[in-house]
């Protein structure tokens, strides 16, 4: 059972999400919040597996709420929902520690799959959309990256793990990484897990940001 906190300033939107999530046995809505401050408080009280977070809300917005929920160090992971594809709010939310994002016009099965993925620590952005995100995100990162090759987290990676991190930064799936390096997908999954652990990333999205910040990934022409 995956517990969910629904955060949206529109009552009808919250009602619709609750109807959908309560209609399947594997998810349970444990609470609702109409703004960011309420979301932070209820996330601390309820400790949901996933916080379904709207971005634009009065008062404290979804970005600041995400930052505070993640900083609290609880198990809750944040899935951002937005009506805008690849806008600056989404990038800021990912920076704040969100585990991914979906558009509000996503199909019900996509939303349910996204919640399940976030709950187990995976990213929820489809590979094609990830690549579009990387191109847009790279424009916001200074040339050369914000990090340094001397970063101890990079030094802790083996050569193979560094290659895997670069591949993650390119938006490759586990299957694509396995094919490129002639590895089994289970081996790739193990490598990815070790990379995330060593660089202190909660999920693949945070690993992508890390790779860009440290100059290991750059957009390439499609």
mmCIF file of C-alpha atoms in Angstrom:
data_model
loop_
_atom_site.group_PDB
_atom_site.id
_atom_site.type_symbol
_atom_site.label_atom_id
_atom_site.label_comp_id
_atom_site.label_asym_id
_atom_site.label_seq_id
_atom_site.Cartn_x
_atom_site.Cartn_y
_atom_site.Cartn_z
ATOM 1 C CA UNK A 1 0.000 0.000 0.000
ATOM 2 C CA UNK A 2 1.411 3.393 -1.056
ATOM 3 C CA UNK A 3 0.193 6.296 1.062
ATOM 4 C CA UNK A 4 -0.283 9.651 -0.667
ATOM 5 C CA UNK A 5 -0.732 13.256 0.450
ATOM 6 C CA UNK A 6 -2.527 15.304 -2.219
ATOM 7 C CA UNK A 7 -1.519 18.980 -2.387
ATOM 8 C CA UNK A 8 -3.440 21.371 -4.645
ATOM 9 C CA UNK A 9 -5.184 24.686 -4.078
ATOM 10 C CA UNK A 10 -8.157 23.633 -6.214
ATOM 11 C CA UNK A 11 -10.727 21.575 -4.241
ATOM 12 C CA UNK A 12 -12.089 19.899 -7.371
ATOM 13 C CA UNK A 13 -8.575 18.896 -8.435
ATOM 14 C CA UNK A 14 -7.915 17.331 -5.026
ATOM 15 C CA UNK A 15 -11.261 15.557 -5.170
ATOM 16 C CA UNK A 16 -10.477 14.115 -8.583
ATOM 17 C CA UNK A 17 -7.074 12.835 -7.459
ATOM 18 C CA UNK A 18 -8.627 11.274 -4.355
ATOM 19 C CA UNK A 19 -11.297 9.493 -6.409
ATOM 20 C CA UNK A 20 -8.651 8.057 -8.713
ATOM 21 C CA UNK A 21 -6.202 7.013 -6.012
ATOM 22 C CA UNK A 22 -8.862 5.505 -3.743
ATOM 23 C CA UNK A 23 -10.253 3.510 -6.678
ATOM 24 C CA UNK A 24 -7.235 1.191 -6.742
ATOM 25 C CA UNK A 25 -6.179 -1.077 -3.869
ATOM 26 C CA UNK A 26 -2.468 -0.243 -3.957
ATOM 27 C CA UNK A 27 -2.808 3.457 -3.078
ATOM 28 C CA UNK A 28 -4.406 5.288 -0.162
ATOM 29 C CA UNK A 29 -4.903 9.038 0.233
ATOM 30 C CA UNK A 30 -4.022 9.806 3.838
ATOM 31 C CA UNK A 31 -4.515 13.549 3.633
ATOM 32 C CA UNK A 32 -5.011 16.694 1.578
ATOM 33 C CA UNK A 33 -3.464 20.157 1.689
ATOM 34 C CA UNK A 34 -4.516 23.374 -0.037
ATOM 35 C CA UNK A 35 -1.190 25.239 0.167
ATOM 36 C CA UNK A 36 2.488 24.722 0.806
ATOM 37 C CA UNK A 37 2.588 25.442 4.522
ATOM 38 C CA UNK A 38 -0.206 22.963 5.138
ATOM 39 C CA UNK A 39 1.601 20.414 2.966
ATOM 40 C CA UNK A 40 4.778 20.716 5.039
ATOM 41 C CA UNK A 41 2.846 20.307 8.274
ATOM 42 C CA UNK A 42 0.813 17.335 7.104
ATOM 43 C CA UNK A 43 3.821 15.625 5.532
ATOM 44 C CA UNK A 44 5.548 15.776 8.924
ATOM 45 C CA UNK A 45 2.462 14.474 10.713
ATOM 46 C CA UNK A 46 1.370 11.769 8.276
ATOM 47 C CA UNK A 47 4.736 10.660 6.794
ATOM 48 C CA UNK A 48 3.175 9.650 3.444
ATOM 49 C CA UNK A 49 5.185 7.616 0.948
ATOM 50 C CA UNK A 50 4.458 10.154 -1.789
ATOM 51 C CA UNK A 51 3.447 13.819 -1.788
ATOM 52 C CA UNK A 52 1.552 14.748 -4.948
ATOM 53 C CA UNK A 53 2.556 18.404 -5.180
ATOM 54 C CA UNK A 54 1.057 21.254 -7.178
ATOM 55 C CA UNK A 55 3.517 24.019 -8.068
ATOM 56 C CA UNK A 56 1.549 27.229 -8.183
ATOM 57 C CA UNK A 57 -0.355 27.882 -4.968
ATOM 58 C CA UNK A 58 -1.041 31.002 -2.884
ATOM 59 C CA UNK A 59 1.267 31.682 0.025
ATOM 60 C CA UNK A 60 4.032 29.086 0.176
ATOM 61 C CA UNK A 61 4.281 27.529 -3.283
ATOM 62 C CA UNK A 62 5.036 23.923 -4.143
ATOM 63 C CA UNK A 63 8.736 24.571 -4.686
ATOM 64 C CA UNK A 64 9.383 25.876 -1.186
ATOM 65 C CA UNK A 65 7.129 23.191 0.274
ATOM 66 C CA UNK A 66 9.119 20.527 -1.593
ATOM 67 C CA UNK A 67 12.396 21.967 -0.319
ATOM 68 C CA UNK A 68 11.185 21.868 3.293
ATOM 69 C CA UNK A 69 9.701 18.378 3.047
ATOM 70 C CA UNK A 70 12.894 16.968 1.545
ATOM 71 C CA UNK A 71 15.094 18.842 4.029
ATOM 72 C CA UNK A 72 13.137 17.305 6.911
ATOM 73 C CA UNK A 73 14.736 13.988 6.000
ATOM 74 C CA UNK A 74 11.619 11.870 6.228
ATOM 75 C CA UNK A 75 10.827 9.059 3.786
ATOM 76 C CA UNK A 76 8.275 11.080 1.815
ATOM 77 C CA UNK A 77 9.121 11.618 -1.851
ATOM 78 C CA UNK A 78 7.660 14.446 -3.862
ATOM 79 C CA UNK A 79 6.040 14.059 -7.270
ATOM 80 C CA UNK A 80 5.394 17.461 -8.813
ATOM 81 C CA UNK A 81 2.351 18.026 -10.994
ATOM 82 C CA UNK A 82 2.270 21.003 -13.309
ATOM 83 C CA UNK A 83 0.249 22.366 -16.205
ATOM 84 C CA UNK A 84 3.460 23.690 -17.762
ATOM 85 C CA UNK A 85 5.946 21.469 -19.574
ATOM 86 C CA UNK A 86 9.597 22.243 -18.729
ATOM 87 C CA UNK A 87 9.011 25.646 -17.207
ATOM 88 C CA UNK A 88 11.309 27.260 -14.667
ATOM 89 C CA UNK A 89 9.078 26.127 -11.818
ATOM 90 C CA UNK A 90 9.722 22.476 -12.617
ATOM 91 C CA UNK A 91 13.479 22.980 -12.726
ATOM 92 C CA UNK A 92 13.352 24.762 -9.394
ATOM 93 C CA UNK A 93 11.260 21.935 -7.928
ATOM 94 C CA UNK A 94 13.781 19.333 -9.062
ATOM 95 C CA UNK A 95 16.523 21.455 -7.529
ATOM 96 C CA UNK A 96 14.526 21.477 -4.312
ATOM 97 C CA UNK A 97 14.583 17.678 -4.211
ATOM 98 C CA UNK A 98 11.484 16.531 -6.068
ATOM 99 C CA UNK A 99 11.743 13.017 -7.456
ATOM 100 C CA UNK A 100 10.202 13.935 -10.791
ATOM 101 C CA UNK A 101 7.218 15.516 -12.423
ATOM 102 C CA UNK A 102 4.157 14.796 -14.490
ATOM 103 C CA UNK A 103 1.766 17.030 -16.342
ATOM 104 C CA UNK A 104 -1.722 17.390 -14.930
ATOM 105 C CA UNK A 105 -3.170 16.089 -18.189
ATOM 106 C CA UNK A 106 -1.368 12.760 -17.737
ATOM 107 C CA UNK A 107 -3.556 9.703 -18.196
ATOM 108 C CA UNK A 108 -4.774 8.049 -14.962
ATOM 109 C CA UNK A 109 -2.575 4.999 -15.539
ATOM 110 C CA UNK A 110 0.459 7.270 -16.004
ATOM 111 C CA UNK A 111 -0.204 9.032 -12.715
ATOM 112 C CA UNK A 112 -0.648 5.735 -10.856
ATOM 113 C CA UNK A 113 2.519 4.318 -12.405
ATOM 114 C CA UNK A 114 4.375 7.501 -11.510
ATOM 115 C CA UNK A 115 3.316 7.312 -7.890
ATOM 116 C CA UNK A 116 4.412 3.678 -7.673
ATOM 117 C CA UNK A 117 7.769 4.523 -9.252
ATOM 118 C CA UNK A 118 8.448 7.456 -6.935
ATOM 119 C CA UNK A 119 7.492 5.376 -3.903
ATOM 120 C CA UNK A 120 10.316 2.901 -4.625
ATOM 121 C CA UNK A 121 12.876 5.579 -5.457
ATOM 122 C CA UNK A 122 12.687 5.655 -9.246
ATOM 123 C CA UNK A 123 12.262 8.688 -11.455
ATOM 124 C CA UNK A 124 8.931 9.132 -13.169
ATOM 125 C CA UNK A 125 9.965 11.126 -16.216
ATOM 126 C CA UNK A 126 9.794 9.105 -19.422
ATOM 127 C CA UNK A 127 13.151 8.812 -21.251
ATOM 128 C CA UNK A 128 12.079 11.000 -24.191
ATOM 129 C CA UNK A 129 10.822 13.681 -21.824
ATOM 130 C CA UNK A 130 13.978 13.342 -19.733
ATOM 131 C CA UNK A 131 16.092 14.222 -22.758
ATOM 132 C CA UNK A 132 13.945 17.280 -23.440
ATOM 133 C CA UNK A 133 14.339 18.243 -19.796
ATOM 134 C CA UNK A 134 18.115 17.897 -20.011
ATOM 135 C CA UNK A 135 18.339 20.215 -22.990
ATOM 136 C CA UNK A 136 16.303 22.837 -21.175
ATOM 137 C CA UNK A 137 17.968 22.282 -17.824
ATOM 138 C CA UNK A 138 21.451 22.642 -19.299
ATOM 139 C CA UNK A 139 20.686 26.238 -20.225
ATOM 140 C CA UNK A 140 20.367 27.024 -16.528
ATOM 141 C CA UNK A 141 23.742 25.490 -15.571
ATOM 142 C CA UNK A 142 26.896 27.615 -15.928
ATOM 143 C CA UNK A 143 29.420 26.384 -18.503
ATOM 144 C CA UNK A 144 31.815 23.918 -16.930
ATOM 145 C CA UNK A 145 29.383 22.924 -14.207
ATOM 146 C CA UNK A 146 29.109 24.141 -10.666
ATOM 147 C CA UNK A 147 31.215 21.356 -9.200
ATOM 148 C CA UNK A 148 34.803 20.251 -9.395
ATOM 149 C CA UNK A 149 36.601 17.077 -10.412
ATOM 150 C CA UNK A 150 38.052 17.105 -6.887
ATOM 151 C CA UNK A 151 34.618 16.498 -5.376
ATOM 152 C CA UNK A 152 35.138 13.526 -3.022
ATOM 153 C CA UNK A 153 31.870 12.013 -4.196
ATOM 154 C CA UNK A 154 33.268 11.752 -7.717
ATOM 155 C CA UNK A 155 36.548 10.375 -6.405
ATOM 156 C CA UNK A 156 34.672 7.580 -4.667
ATOM 157 C CA UNK A 157 33.288 6.254 -7.965
ATOM 158 C CA UNK A 158 34.965 3.451 -9.860
ATOM 159 C CA UNK A 159 35.653 3.993 -13.567
ATOM 160 C CA UNK A 160 32.578 1.939 -14.456
ATOM 161 C CA UNK A 161 30.399 3.797 -11.983
ATOM 162 C CA UNK A 162 31.561 7.106 -13.442
ATOM 163 C CA UNK A 163 30.592 5.859 -16.910
ATOM 164 C CA UNK A 164 27.188 4.858 -15.558
ATOM 165 C CA UNK A 165 26.740 8.316 -14.016
ATOM 166 C CA UNK A 166 27.555 9.971 -17.349
ATOM 167 C CA UNK A 167 24.997 7.698 -19.041
ATOM 168 C CA UNK A 168 22.366 8.613 -16.438
ATOM 169 C CA UNK A 169 23.166 12.255 -17.120
ATOM 170 C CA UNK A 170 22.405 11.664 -20.791
ATOM 171 C CA UNK A 171 18.966 10.359 -19.867
ATOM 172 C CA UNK A 172 19.682 6.755 -20.844
ATOM 173 C CA UNK A 173 17.452 4.003 -19.509
ATOM 174 C CA UNK A 174 18.883 0.921 -17.791
ATOM 175 C CA UNK A 175 18.226 -1.022 -20.998
ATOM 176 C CA UNK A 176 20.150 1.493 -23.093
ATOM 177 C CA UNK A 177 23.037 1.479 -20.621
ATOM 178 C CA UNK A 178 23.081 -2.329 -20.637
ATOM 179 C CA UNK A 179 23.197 -2.452 -24.430
ATOM 180 C CA UNK A 180 25.928 0.171 -24.708
ATOM 181 C CA UNK A 181 28.238 -1.396 -22.125
ATOM 182 C CA UNK A 182 27.245 -5.010 -22.889
ATOM 183 C CA UNK A 183 25.965 -5.658 -19.383
ATOM 184 C CA UNK A 184 22.865 -7.330 -17.993
ATOM 185 C CA UNK A 185 20.110 -5.014 -16.805
ATOM 186 C CA UNK A 186 20.406 -6.460 -13.308
ATOM 187 C CA UNK A 187 24.108 -5.516 -13.266
ATOM 188 C CA UNK A 188 23.264 -2.029 -14.470
ATOM 189 C CA UNK A 189 20.638 -1.696 -11.742
ATOM 190 C CA UNK A 190 23.268 -2.636 -9.159
ATOM 191 C CA UNK A 191 25.704 -0.071 -10.568
ATOM 192 C CA UNK A 192 23.035 2.627 -10.597
ATOM 193 C CA UNK A 193 22.180 1.908 -6.971
ATOM 194 C CA UNK A 194 25.835 2.223 -5.963
ATOM 195 C CA UNK A 195 26.223 5.467 -7.900
ATOM 196 C CA UNK A 196 23.168 7.000 -6.247
ATOM 197 C CA UNK A 197 24.430 5.954 -2.825
ATOM 198 C CA UNK A 198 27.948 7.318 -3.348
ATOM 199 C CA UNK A 199 26.870 10.720 -4.654
ATOM 200 C CA UNK A 200 24.067 11.039 -2.123
ATOM 201 C CA UNK A 201 21.271 11.210 -4.706
ATOM 202 C CA UNK A 202 17.752 10.158 -3.754
ATOM 203 C CA UNK A 203 16.907 9.074 -7.287
ATOM 204 C CA UNK A 204 17.914 9.305 -10.958
ATOM 205 C CA UNK A 205 16.630 12.842 -11.353
ATOM 206 C CA UNK A 206 18.959 14.078 -8.625
ATOM 207 C CA UNK A 207 21.785 12.100 -10.260
ATOM 208 C CA UNK A 208 21.091 13.885 -13.555
ATOM 209 C CA UNK A 209 21.350 17.261 -11.818
ATOM 210 C CA UNK A 210 24.587 16.147 -10.144
ATOM 211 C CA UNK A 211 26.051 15.086 -13.491
ATOM 212 C CA UNK A 212 25.215 18.462 -15.051
ATOM 213 C CA UNK A 213 26.488 20.415 -12.083
ATOM 214 C CA UNK A 214 29.830 18.640 -12.294
ATOM 215 C CA UNK A 215 30.267 18.987 -16.036
ATOM 216 C CA UNK A 216 29.789 15.282 -16.762
ATOM 217 C CA UNK A 217 26.783 15.794 -19.021
ATOM 218 C CA UNK A 218 25.920 18.301 -21.692
ATOM 219 C CA UNK A 219 23.071 18.480 -24.201
ATOM 220 C CA UNK A 220 23.748 17.074 -27.630
ATOM 221 C CA UNK A 221 21.936 17.614 -30.930
ATOM 222 C CA UNK A 222 19.049 15.224 -31.522
#
